[in-house]
Coordinates of C-alpha atoms in Angstrom, one line a residue:
X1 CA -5.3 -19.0 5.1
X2 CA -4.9 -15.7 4.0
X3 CA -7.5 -13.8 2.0
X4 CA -6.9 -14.1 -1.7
X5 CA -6.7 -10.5 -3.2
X6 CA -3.7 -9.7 -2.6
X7 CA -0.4 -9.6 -4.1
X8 CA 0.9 -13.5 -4.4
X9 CA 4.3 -12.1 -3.2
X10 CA 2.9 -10.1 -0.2
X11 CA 0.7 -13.1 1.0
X12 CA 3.7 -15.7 0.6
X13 CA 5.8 -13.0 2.5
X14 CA 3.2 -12.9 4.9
X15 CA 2.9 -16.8 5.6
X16 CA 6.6 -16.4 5.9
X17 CA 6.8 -14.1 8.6
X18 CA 3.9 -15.8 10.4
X19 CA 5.9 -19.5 10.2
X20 CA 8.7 -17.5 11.4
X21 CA 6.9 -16.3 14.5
X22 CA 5.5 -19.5 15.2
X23 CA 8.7 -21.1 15.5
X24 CA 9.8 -18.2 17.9
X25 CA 6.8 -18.0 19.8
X26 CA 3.1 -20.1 18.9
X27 CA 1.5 -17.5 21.1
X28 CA 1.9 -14.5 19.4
X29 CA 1.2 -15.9 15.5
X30 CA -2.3 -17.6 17.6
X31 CA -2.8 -13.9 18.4
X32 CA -1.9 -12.2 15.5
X33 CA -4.4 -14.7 13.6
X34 CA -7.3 -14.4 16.3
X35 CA -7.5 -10.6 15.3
X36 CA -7.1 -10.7 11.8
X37 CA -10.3 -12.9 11.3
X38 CA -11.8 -10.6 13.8
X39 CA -10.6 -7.7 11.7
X40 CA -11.8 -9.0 8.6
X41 CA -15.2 -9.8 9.7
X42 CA -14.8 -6.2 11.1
X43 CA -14.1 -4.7 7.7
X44 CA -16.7 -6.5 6.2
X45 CA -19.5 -5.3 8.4
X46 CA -18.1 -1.4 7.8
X47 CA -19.1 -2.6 3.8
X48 CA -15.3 -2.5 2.6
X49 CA -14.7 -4.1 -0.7
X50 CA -12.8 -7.8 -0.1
X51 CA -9.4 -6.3 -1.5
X52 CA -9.3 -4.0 1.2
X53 CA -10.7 -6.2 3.4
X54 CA -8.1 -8.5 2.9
X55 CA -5.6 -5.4 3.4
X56 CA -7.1 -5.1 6.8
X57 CA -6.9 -8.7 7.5
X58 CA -2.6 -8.7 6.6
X59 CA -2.8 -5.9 9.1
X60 CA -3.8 -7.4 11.5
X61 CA -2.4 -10.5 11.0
X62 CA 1.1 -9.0 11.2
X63 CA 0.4 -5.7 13.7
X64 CA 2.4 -7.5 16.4
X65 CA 5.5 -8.7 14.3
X66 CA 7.9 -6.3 16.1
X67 CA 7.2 -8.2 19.4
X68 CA 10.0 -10.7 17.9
X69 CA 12.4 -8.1 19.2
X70 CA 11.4 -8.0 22.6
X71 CA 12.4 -10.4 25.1
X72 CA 10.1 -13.1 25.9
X73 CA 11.0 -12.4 29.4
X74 CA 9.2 -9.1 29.2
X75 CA 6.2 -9.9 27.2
X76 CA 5.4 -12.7 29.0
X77 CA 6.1 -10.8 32.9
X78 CA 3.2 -11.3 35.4
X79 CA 3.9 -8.4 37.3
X80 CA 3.9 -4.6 36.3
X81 CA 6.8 -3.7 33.8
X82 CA 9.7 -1.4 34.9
X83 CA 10.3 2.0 32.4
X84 CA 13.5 0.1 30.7
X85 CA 11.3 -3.3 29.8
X86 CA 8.2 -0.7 29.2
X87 CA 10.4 1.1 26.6
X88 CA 10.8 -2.2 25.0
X89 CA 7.5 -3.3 24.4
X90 CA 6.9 0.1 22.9
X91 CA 9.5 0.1 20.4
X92 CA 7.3 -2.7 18.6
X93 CA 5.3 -0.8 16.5
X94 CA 8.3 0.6 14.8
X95 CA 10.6 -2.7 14.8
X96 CA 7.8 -4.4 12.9
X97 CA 7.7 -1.4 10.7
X98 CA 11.3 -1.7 9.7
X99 CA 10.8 -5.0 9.4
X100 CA 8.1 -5.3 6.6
X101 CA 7.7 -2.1 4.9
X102 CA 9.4 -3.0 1.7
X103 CA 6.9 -6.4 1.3
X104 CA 3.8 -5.4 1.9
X105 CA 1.2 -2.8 1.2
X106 CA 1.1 0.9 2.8
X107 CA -2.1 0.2 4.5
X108 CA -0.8 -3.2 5.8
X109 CA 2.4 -1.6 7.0
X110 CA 0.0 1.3 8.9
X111 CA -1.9 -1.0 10.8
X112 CA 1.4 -2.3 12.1
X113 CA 2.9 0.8 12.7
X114 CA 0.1 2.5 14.2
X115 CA -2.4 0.3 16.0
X116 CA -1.5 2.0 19.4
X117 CA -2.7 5.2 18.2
X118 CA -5.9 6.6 19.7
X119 CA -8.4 8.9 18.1
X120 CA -7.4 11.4 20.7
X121 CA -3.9 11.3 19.6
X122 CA -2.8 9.9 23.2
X123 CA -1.5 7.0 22.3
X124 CA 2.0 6.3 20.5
X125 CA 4.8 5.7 19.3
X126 CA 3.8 9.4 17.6
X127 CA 0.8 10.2 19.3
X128 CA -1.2 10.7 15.9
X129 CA -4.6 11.0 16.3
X130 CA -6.7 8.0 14.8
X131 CA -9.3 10.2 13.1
X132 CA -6.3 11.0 10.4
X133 CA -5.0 7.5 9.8
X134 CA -6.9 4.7 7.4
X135 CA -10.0 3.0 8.5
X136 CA -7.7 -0.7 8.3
X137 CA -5.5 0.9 11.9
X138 CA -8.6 2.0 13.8
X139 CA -10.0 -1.6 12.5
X140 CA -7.0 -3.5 13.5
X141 CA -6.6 -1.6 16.6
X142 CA -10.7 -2.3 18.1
X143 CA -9.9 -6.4 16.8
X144 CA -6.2 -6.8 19.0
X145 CA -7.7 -4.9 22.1
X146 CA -10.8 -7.2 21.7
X147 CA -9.0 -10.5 21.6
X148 CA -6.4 -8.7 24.0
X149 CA -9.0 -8.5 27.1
X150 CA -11.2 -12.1 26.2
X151 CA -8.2 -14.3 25.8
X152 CA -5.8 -15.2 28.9
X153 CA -3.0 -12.9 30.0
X154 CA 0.4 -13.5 31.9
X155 CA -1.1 -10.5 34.0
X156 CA -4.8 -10.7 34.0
X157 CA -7.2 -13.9 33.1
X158 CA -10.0 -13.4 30.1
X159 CA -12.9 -11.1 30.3
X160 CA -16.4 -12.2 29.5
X161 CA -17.4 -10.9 26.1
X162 CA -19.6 -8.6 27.1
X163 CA -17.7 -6.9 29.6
X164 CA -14.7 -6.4 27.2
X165 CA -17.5 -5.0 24.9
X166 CA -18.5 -2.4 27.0
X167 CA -14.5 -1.4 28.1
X168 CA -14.4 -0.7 24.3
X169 CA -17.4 1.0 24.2
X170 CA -16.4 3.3 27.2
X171 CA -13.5 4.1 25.7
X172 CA -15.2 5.1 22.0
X173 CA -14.4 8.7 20.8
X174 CA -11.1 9.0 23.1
X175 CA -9.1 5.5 22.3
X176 CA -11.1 3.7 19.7
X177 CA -12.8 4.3 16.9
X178 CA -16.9 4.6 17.6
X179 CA -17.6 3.3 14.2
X180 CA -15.7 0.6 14.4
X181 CA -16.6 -0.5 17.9
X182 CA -20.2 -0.2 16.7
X183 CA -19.9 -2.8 14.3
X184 CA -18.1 -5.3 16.3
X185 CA -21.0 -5.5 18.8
X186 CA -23.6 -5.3 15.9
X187 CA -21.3 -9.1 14.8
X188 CA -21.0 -10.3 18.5
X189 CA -25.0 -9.3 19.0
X190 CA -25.6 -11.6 16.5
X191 CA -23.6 -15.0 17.5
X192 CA -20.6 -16.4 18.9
X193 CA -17.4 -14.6 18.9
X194 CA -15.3 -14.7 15.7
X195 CA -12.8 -17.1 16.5
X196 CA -11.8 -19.4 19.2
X197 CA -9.8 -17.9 22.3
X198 CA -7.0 -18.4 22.9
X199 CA -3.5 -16.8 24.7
X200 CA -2.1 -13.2 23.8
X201 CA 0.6 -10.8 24.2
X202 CA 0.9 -8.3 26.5
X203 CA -0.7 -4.9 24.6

């Protein structure tokens, strides 16, 4: 169900694409689902107000809609990926760009585009540094990487929560966000994870 703040026409939009995704590939709408209640819960732990909570939630919900474009083949590849089928997969932040821009809101649209930025601008498509980008991408971006490494991979089986906790706390100040990470282990401190797990997409 998605929040209720925002825009009737962006939320039916949203559904849309999500139906669409399912049909194509359950997987990836589980996933995109699995981080956007983890987002939200996120968000709402920072103290954000519900409608931009719910922003962060569509964000995440939708952050992996350009992976329709690349082959199933790839995403789903147990072994390492050549530089052609890496290219690929990271041409998906832009693809799902393109593809809802024009529906939804510019703080939705940013978590899609950049949620494989890194605070010390290493990461891409642009290699922006996360420190200049809205608190929803370096939400969205902790919640996918955190579903990412406890669910099962075509590459690499689930981690246990607490070790996929402390990968994300290693990483704070350089790829994630410390603020954000913070929070997510003050929510999984105090009970079970957000959501069930289930099976991602590659990152």
């Amino acid at each position: 169900m998605i929040p209720g703040a925002v825009g009737a026409a962006e939320s039916a939009a949203t559904a849309k694409l999500i139906a669409v995704t399912r049909l194509r590939d359950p997987a990836l709408a589980d996933h995109g689902i699995r981080t956007a209640h983890i987002a939200a819960a996120v968000a709402a732990e920072l103290g954000l107000s519900p409608e931009e909570a719910d922003r962060v939630y569509l964000g995440a919900l939708l952050h992996d809609i350009g992976k329709l474009a690349v082959p199933e083949a790839v995403l789903w590849k147990p072994t390492g990926l050549d530089t052609t089928e890496w290219r690929e997969v990271r041409n998906h932040p832009e693809e799902g760009h393109r593809l809802i821009a024009d529906i939804v809101a510019r703080e939705v649209a940013a978590c899609v585009l950049y949620h494989h930025e890194r605070v010390d601008a290493e990461g891409y498509p642009f290699g922006v540094g996360l420190r200049t980008l809205p608190i929803a991408v370096r939400i969205v971006q902790v919640a996918d990487a955190y579903d990412a490494m406890t669910s099962d991979r075509p590459y690499e089986g689930p981690l246990p929560v607490a070790t996929a906790l402390a990968e994300l706390q290693r990483c704070s100040g350089t790829q994630f966000d410390a603020e954000v990470v913070t929070a997510l282990g003050w929510l999984l401190a105090g009970g079970a994870a957000p959501c069930p797990r289930r099976r991602p997409h590659r990152l």
